[in-house]
Every structure is written in C-alpha cells, then in structure tokens.
Amino acid sequence: MRTTILNDGILLIDKPVGKTSNQVIQIIKKKLGINKIGHAGTLDPLATGLLVVLLNNGTKISDYLLTADKGYDVTMKLFIKTDSGDITGKIIEEITPFKMKRKIIKKAFESFNGFIYEQYPPKYSAIKVSGKKLYEYARAEQEVQITPRTVTIQSIKFKSYNHVTQTIQFSVICSKGTYVRSLVEDIAYKMGILATVQQLTRVQSGNFKLADAVKVEDVSHNDIISMYDALFINKQPLLMYHYDEEIRQGKPIVIINHSDPNIFIIDKHKNVLAIYKHIGKHVYACQRGLWSNEQGPTLISKGEKY
C-alpha cells in the first residue's frame, strides 16, 4: 500500500535562540525537500518559541494566518536602553538602578491592558520606508522618519519582579504588527525608567500553541499539519462544494446562507481547493486556487525563491 506524503500545509516549529527565522526555514526546506517555504510572522534571533512555517501551497494562506493575535512571555532588563531594543544591542542610555515599588510596576502594566495605541516600531526592524528596511537605515547611521502604527494589547499580565537581577517578567497577547521591543520601552517609560528585552518567547499565534511545536532538528513530514486542519484550527470559514471541476476552472459559484467575505472551498476528502471572495447577492468569485497535483515528496529546484 502506497502512502502519500503530505507536502502542502504548515509546521509548528520551536525556534531556538540565536537563529534567524530565515535560517530556520532554510534548514527545514533542505531537510524535507520543500519547493516553496515561508513563515507567518518573523522572530528576532534573540527570540525563541513558536514559528508557524508555511509549506508549498500553504504559503498561499499566509495572509489569513498573519493577522492572528500573538502571545509572548517576556523578560525585560531594567535601567538600560539599547539601540536595538534588546539585550544584544549597544547600550545607548542607562540610569542608576534602584529598588522599585511593586504598586508602580502593577499600575504601569494595568494601564496597557486592553490598550489601543500608536506604537513606534524599533529602528532595527524590517519595516520598509521608501523601499528600504529600517534596519538598513540604522546600520548606515542614516536618519529616517518612522511612522507609528496602531496596535492593540489584548491582555497583559505582570508576573514577577526581581530586584537582584533587575528584571521584570510578564506575558502579553497582542495584535499583528506589535513590536514587543517597543512595548517594553513604552512600559518602562510609564514607570519613569529605561528597559530593554532580555528574553522573549512566542507561546501562541492565533490558535496555534508552542506546546504543539517541534524542534527544528526533529522535524519530519509526519509533523506537517494539512491546510484544512490549519484553517479549521484558526476558525476560518470552510465549505464543501461537490462540483470540483467548477472550482478548478475558477468559475463563480452561488452560496446561500453565507455572508463571509472569504470562504475556503474544500472537497469531500478535505482538500482545500480555493479561496472564494463574496462579490454580492450570494455570488462568490474565485480569488486563488489552492489545489495541488503533487504526489510524494517535492524536490528542491535550483535557485528556488522562498
């Protein structure tokens, strides 16, 4: 009996410290023989934890996974500020340490709970300004105007304060686009001090959990989550449509009793065939085909871009 190896879908990876997100996905690409690969939200080299890796046709659903809220466990180092916003950077400002009052700490964290605000991204980030990434300006010591972005701190919890190590630990669930490095500096400002990120672990992305992730050195095809399961876990609208050929031809279809702006069409085998967009009066138009005709493992093509 022949077993079909799953190649389209996602992987939940526990990223180690010291590696970039790109380095991690390149290791997986080579190990599993994947053509196209990406991820749904980068992690800095200092950061560890959940990296949602997208494989082959799974890269086509990135927009529907990137919008999910993220959860982090964070350790902030007090009384210093670095150019990068984390402990790996150069110290550019510091103040004499002192023992803080817990009520001041708690009050600062409470002020960010459920808070929507305009956050300035770190200058060492991948946001582009005039076609150039902010960290490229920073490395070249060039000044550039940074525009704030609206972010939402869904919930934040102060966990502990250590006077000896001068650190605070907290957990946070925040919207897409939130920079924890900036959040740490903003919380410190609220307390009247300086701070930078010492440790950061992503513990969730949407409904994906770090507890379900695997180490990059242990990853195998058996760890791939199908596109159907990935979308189902994150509560995306899925609908079985019996006329596969119409979907593969990209024909508009009529769907009654649905008003979702986008629907993922599946067949009876739970294969995700396409994304359909609502265009009015129960009519949905094909936005993107997602089916795969591949069988067995995919070979790496020379010069393939991820």
Short mmCIF file of C-alpha atoms in Angstrom, two decimals:
data_model
loop_
_atom_site.label_atom_id
_atom_site.label_comp_id
_atom_site.label_asym_id
_atom_site.label_seq_id
_atom_site.Cartn_x
_atom_site.Cartn_y
_atom_site.Cartn_z
CA MET A 1 0.00 0.00 0.00
CA ARG A 2 1.42 3.39 -1.04
CA THR A 3 1.33 6.26 1.44
CA THR A 4 1.12 9.79 0.10
CA ILE A 5 3.49 12.18 1.85
CA LEU A 6 1.90 15.48 2.78
CA ASN A 7 3.79 18.45 1.32
CA ASP A 8 1.23 21.29 1.48
CA GLY A 9 0.39 22.78 4.85
CA ILE A 10 2.14 24.18 7.89
CA LEU A 11 4.64 23.23 10.56
CA LEU A 12 4.73 24.47 14.14
CA ILE A 13 8.40 24.94 15.00
CA ASP A 14 10.01 25.79 18.34
CA LYS A 15 12.64 28.26 17.14
CA PRO A 16 15.93 28.17 19.07
CA VAL A 17 17.74 31.26 20.29
CA GLY A 18 20.46 32.69 18.04
CA LYS A 19 18.97 31.73 14.68
CA THR A 20 17.01 33.99 12.35
CA SER A 21 13.58 32.87 11.16
CA ASN A 22 15.03 32.63 7.65
CA GLN A 23 17.83 30.32 8.79
CA VAL A 24 15.27 28.03 10.42
CA ILE A 25 13.06 27.74 7.34
CA GLN A 26 16.07 27.11 5.09
CA ILE A 27 17.07 24.17 7.32
CA ILE A 28 13.54 22.77 7.01
CA LYS A 29 13.45 23.40 3.26
CA LYS A 30 16.60 21.34 2.74
CA LYS A 31 15.70 18.62 5.25
CA LEU A 32 12.20 17.93 3.89
CA GLY A 33 12.83 18.73 0.22
CA ILE A 34 10.30 21.57 0.02
CA ASN A 35 9.90 23.80 -3.06
CA LYS A 36 8.28 26.88 -1.52
CA ILE A 37 8.55 27.86 2.12
CA GLY A 38 7.75 30.86 4.28
CA HIS A 39 6.52 31.77 7.75
CA ALA A 40 3.59 33.60 9.33
CA GLY A 41 5.40 36.16 11.46
CA THR A 42 9.14 36.51 11.99
CA LEU A 43 11.06 36.17 15.26
CA ASP A 44 14.27 38.03 16.06
CA PRO A 45 17.43 35.91 16.59
CA LEU A 46 17.19 36.60 20.35
CA ALA A 47 13.61 35.30 20.46
CA THR A 48 12.56 31.70 20.88
CA GLY A 49 9.28 29.86 20.57
CA LEU A 50 6.52 29.34 18.07
CA LEU A 51 7.33 29.88 14.40
CA VAL A 52 4.48 29.00 12.03
CA VAL A 53 6.16 27.67 8.88
CA LEU A 54 4.23 27.54 5.59
CA LEU A 55 4.94 24.83 3.02
CA ASN A 56 4.26 24.92 -0.74
CA ASN A 57 0.54 25.78 -1.24
CA GLY A 58 0.43 26.60 2.45
CA THR A 59 2.31 29.82 1.60
CA LYS A 60 -0.85 30.99 -0.22
CA ILE A 61 -2.82 31.20 3.04
CA SER A 62 -0.23 33.31 4.87
CA ASP A 63 -2.43 36.42 4.82
CA TYR A 64 -5.13 34.53 6.74
CA LEU A 65 -2.68 33.40 9.43
CA LEU A 66 -0.54 36.55 9.72
CA THR A 67 -3.49 38.58 11.01
CA ALA A 68 -3.84 36.45 14.15
CA ASP A 69 -3.01 37.78 17.60
CA LYS A 70 0.31 36.66 19.08
CA GLY A 71 1.17 35.67 22.65
CA TYR A 72 4.58 36.14 24.31
CA ASP A 73 6.39 35.52 27.57
CA VAL A 74 8.85 38.35 28.13
CA THR A 75 11.72 39.25 30.45
CA MET A 76 12.66 42.92 30.47
CA LYS A 77 16.01 44.16 31.77
CA LEU A 78 15.59 47.39 33.72
CA PHE A 79 17.53 50.66 33.77
CA ILE A 80 19.18 50.37 30.34
CA LYS A 81 18.21 51.26 26.78
CA THR A 82 19.85 49.72 23.71
CA ASP A 83 19.90 50.78 20.08
CA SER A 84 18.22 47.52 19.00
CA GLY A 85 15.63 47.38 21.76
CA ASP A 86 17.00 44.12 23.15
CA ILE A 87 19.96 42.93 25.19
CA THR A 88 22.04 42.12 22.09
CA GLY A 89 22.27 45.79 21.15
CA LYS A 90 24.61 48.59 22.16
CA ILE A 91 23.69 50.39 25.38
CA ILE A 92 22.86 53.98 24.45
CA GLU A 93 21.43 55.14 27.77
CA GLU A 94 21.33 53.92 31.36
CA ILE A 95 20.32 55.08 34.80
CA THR A 96 21.43 54.07 38.28
CA PRO A 97 19.42 51.03 39.43
CA PHE A 98 17.13 51.29 42.44
CA LYS A 99 14.52 49.11 44.10
CA MET A 100 11.15 49.74 42.52
CA LYS A 101 7.79 49.74 44.24
CA ARG A 102 5.55 46.91 43.10
CA LYS A 103 2.48 49.14 43.07
CA ILE A 104 4.14 51.40 40.47
CA ILE A 105 5.00 48.36 38.34
CA LYS A 106 1.49 46.92 38.59
CA LYS A 107 -0.12 50.26 37.77
CA ALA A 108 2.03 50.63 34.63
CA PHE A 109 1.07 47.16 33.39
CA GLU A 110 -2.61 47.70 34.16
CA SER A 111 -2.57 50.84 32.01
CA PHE A 112 -1.63 48.74 28.96
CA ASN A 113 -4.25 46.04 29.50
CA GLY A 114 -6.72 46.26 26.59
CA PHE A 115 -4.90 49.36 25.37
CA ILE A 116 -5.04 50.51 21.72
CA TYR A 117 -2.31 52.98 20.88
CA GLU A 118 0.03 54.36 18.23
CA GLN A 119 3.30 52.45 18.59
CA TYR A 120 6.59 53.48 17.03
CA PRO A 121 8.43 50.43 15.61
CA PRO A 122 12.10 49.95 16.59
CA LYS A 123 14.62 51.44 14.20
CA TYR A 124 16.11 47.96 13.93
CA SER A 125 13.10 46.36 12.22
CA ALA A 126 12.18 45.11 8.75
CA ILE A 127 9.52 47.75 8.06
CA LYS A 128 10.19 49.46 4.75
CA VAL A 129 10.37 53.21 4.21
CA SER A 130 10.87 54.35 0.60
CA GLY A 131 11.72 50.78 -0.40
CA LYS A 132 14.41 50.39 2.23
CA LYS A 133 14.19 48.48 5.54
CA LEU A 134 14.52 50.46 8.76
CA TYR A 135 17.44 48.37 9.98
CA GLU A 136 19.32 49.24 6.78
CA TYR A 137 18.97 52.94 7.61
CA ALA A 138 20.07 52.21 11.20
CA ARG A 139 23.16 50.27 10.16
CA ALA A 140 24.13 53.04 7.76
CA GLU A 141 23.52 55.59 10.57
CA GLN A 142 21.04 57.42 8.37
CA GLU A 143 18.12 59.34 9.82
CA VAL A 144 14.63 58.35 8.65
CA GLN A 145 11.14 59.33 9.72
CA ILE A 146 9.39 56.44 11.46
CA THR A 147 5.60 56.39 11.29
CA PRO A 148 3.68 54.91 14.25
CA ARG A 149 1.21 52.06 13.75
CA THR A 150 -1.99 51.30 15.62
CA VAL A 151 -1.62 48.19 17.78
CA THR A 152 -3.82 46.53 20.37
CA ILE A 153 -2.60 45.00 23.62
CA GLN A 154 -5.41 42.48 24.09
CA SER A 155 -4.21 41.46 27.53
CA ILE A 156 -1.03 41.82 29.57
CA LYS A 157 -0.08 40.22 32.88
CA PHE A 158 2.71 41.26 35.23
CA LYS A 159 4.25 38.05 36.61
CA SER A 160 7.31 38.87 38.69
CA TYR A 161 9.88 41.49 39.66
CA ASN A 162 13.44 40.59 40.74
CA HIS A 163 15.30 43.42 42.43
CA VAL A 164 18.61 41.50 42.44
CA THR A 165 18.68 40.75 38.69
CA GLN A 166 16.82 43.99 37.85
CA THR A 167 14.30 42.19 35.69
CA ILE A 168 10.53 42.02 35.25
CA GLN A 169 8.68 39.09 33.71
CA PHE A 170 5.29 39.41 32.03
CA SER A 171 3.05 37.76 29.44
CA VAL A 172 1.14 39.54 26.69
CA ILE A 173 -1.34 38.83 23.91
CA CYS A 174 -1.21 41.49 21.22
CA SER A 175 -2.34 42.27 17.71
CA LYS A 176 -0.48 41.74 14.48
CA GLY A 177 2.27 44.31 13.99
CA THR A 178 3.00 44.85 17.68
CA TYR A 179 6.70 45.08 18.47
CA VAL A 180 7.45 43.73 21.94
CA ARG A 181 10.74 45.64 21.97
CA SER A 182 8.80 48.89 21.60
CA LEU A 183 6.19 47.75 24.12
CA VAL A 184 8.90 47.12 26.73
CA GLU A 185 10.30 50.61 26.21
CA ASP A 186 6.79 52.09 26.41
CA ILE A 187 6.04 50.26 29.68
CA ALA A 188 9.37 51.41 31.11
CA TYR A 189 8.56 55.00 30.13
CA LYS A 190 5.28 54.67 32.01
CA MET A 191 7.27 53.63 35.10
CA GLY A 192 9.73 56.50 34.66
CA ILE A 193 12.70 54.24 33.88
CA LEU A 194 14.51 52.59 30.96
CA ALA A 195 14.31 48.94 29.90
CA THR A 196 15.13 46.54 27.08
CA VAL A 197 14.13 43.00 26.14
CA GLN A 198 16.31 40.34 27.77
CA GLN A 199 14.35 37.22 26.79
CA LEU A 200 11.29 36.67 24.60
CA THR A 201 9.34 33.52 23.79
CA ARG A 202 6.34 33.37 21.47
CA VAL A 203 3.86 30.98 23.07
CA GLN A 204 0.96 31.29 20.63
CA SER A 205 -0.05 32.56 17.21
CA GLY A 206 -3.80 32.60 16.72
CA ASN A 207 -4.94 29.20 17.97
CA PHE A 208 -1.56 27.56 17.37
CA LYS A 209 0.33 26.83 20.60
CA LEU A 210 4.01 26.45 21.42
CA ALA A 211 3.15 23.25 23.30
CA ASP A 212 2.36 21.61 19.93
CA ALA A 213 5.59 22.73 18.24
CA VAL A 214 8.59 20.55 17.39
CA LYS A 215 12.31 21.27 17.46
CA VAL A 216 13.77 22.05 14.05
CA GLU A 217 16.28 19.19 14.37
CA ASP A 218 13.44 16.70 14.98
CA VAL A 219 11.04 17.85 12.24
CA SER A 220 9.70 15.34 9.72
CA HIS A 221 6.91 15.05 7.14
CA ASN A 222 4.77 13.49 9.88
CA ASP A 223 4.68 16.86 11.65
CA ILE A 224 3.04 18.68 8.74
CA ILE A 225 -0.45 19.96 9.52
CA SER A 226 -2.76 19.92 6.49
CA MET A 227 -4.13 23.17 5.11
CA TYR A 228 -7.64 22.06 6.10
CA ASP A 229 -6.62 21.43 9.72
CA ALA A 230 -4.62 24.68 9.88
CA LEU A 231 -7.59 26.73 8.69
CA PHE A 232 -10.04 24.79 10.88
CA ILE A 233 -7.91 25.34 14.00
CA ASN A 234 -7.90 29.07 13.29
CA LYS A 235 -11.68 29.13 12.65
CA GLN A 236 -11.54 30.18 9.00
CA PRO A 237 -14.82 29.51 7.08
CA LEU A 238 -14.64 26.19 5.20
CA LEU A 239 -17.30 24.89 2.82
CA MET A 240 -17.53 21.61 0.90
CA TYR A 241 -18.53 22.08 -2.73
CA HIS A 242 -19.49 19.00 -4.75
CA TYR A 243 -18.55 20.23 -8.23
CA ASP A 244 -14.75 20.17 -8.09
CA GLU A 245 -14.33 20.90 -11.78
CA GLU A 246 -16.12 24.24 -11.48
CA ILE A 247 -13.71 25.23 -8.73
CA ARG A 248 -10.64 24.12 -10.70
CA GLN A 249 -11.89 26.14 -13.66
CA GLY A 250 -12.25 29.20 -11.42
CA LYS A 251 -15.94 29.66 -12.13
CA PRO A 252 -18.08 31.95 -9.93
CA ILE A 253 -20.41 29.98 -7.65
CA VAL A 254 -23.59 30.70 -5.70
CA ILE A 255 -23.51 30.05 -1.96
CA ILE A 256 -26.72 30.51 0.04
CA ASN A 257 -26.82 31.36 3.75
CA HIS A 258 -23.26 32.67 3.90
CA SER A 259 -22.05 36.23 4.16
CA ASP A 260 -18.38 35.68 4.98
CA PRO A 261 -16.16 37.97 2.86
CA ASN A 262 -13.95 34.97 2.04
CA ILE A 263 -14.65 31.23 2.08
CA PHE A 264 -12.25 28.33 1.63
CA ILE A 265 -13.74 25.69 -0.66
CA ILE A 266 -12.92 22.05 0.15
CA ASP A 267 -13.75 18.72 -1.48
CA LYS A 268 -15.12 15.58 0.20
CA HIS A 269 -11.59 14.50 1.10
CA LYS A 270 -10.93 17.76 2.99
CA ASN A 271 -8.54 19.02 0.34
CA VAL A 272 -8.56 22.82 0.25
CA LEU A 273 -9.24 23.78 -3.38
CA ALA A 274 -9.56 27.56 -3.48
CA ILE A 275 -10.29 30.85 -1.76
CA TYR A 276 -13.55 32.41 -2.93
CA LYS A 277 -14.49 36.05 -2.36
CA HIS A 278 -18.04 37.35 -1.83
CA ILE A 279 -18.96 39.78 -4.62
CA GLY A 280 -22.66 40.23 -3.84
CA LYS A 281 -26.10 38.54 -3.97
CA HIS A 282 -24.83 35.13 -2.80
CA VAL A 283 -22.25 35.09 -5.59
CA TYR A 284 -18.63 34.22 -4.81
CA ALA A 285 -15.73 34.61 -7.24
CA CYS A 286 -12.52 32.61 -7.25
CA GLN A 287 -9.74 34.62 -5.66
CA ARG A 288 -7.00 31.99 -5.68
CA GLY A 289 -6.62 28.29 -6.46
CA LEU A 290 -5.04 26.18 -3.71
CA TRP A 291 -5.23 22.63 -5.05
CA SER A 292 -2.14 20.52 -5.52
CA ASN A 293 -1.48 17.81 -8.08
CA GLU A 294 1.79 16.75 -6.49
CA GLN A 295 2.32 13.22 -5.19
CA GLY A 296 5.09 12.25 -2.84
CA PRO A 297 7.99 14.43 -1.71
CA THR A 298 8.82 17.62 -3.58
CA LEU A 299 12.31 18.17 -4.95
CA ILE A 300 14.22 21.40 -4.45
CA SER A 301 14.64 23.39 -7.65
CA LYS A 302 17.95 25.13 -8.16
CA GLY A 303 17.62 28.83 -7.44
CA GLU A 304 14.10 28.47 -5.98
CA LYS A 305 12.96 31.60 -4.14
CA TYR A 306 11.04 31.25 -0.90
#
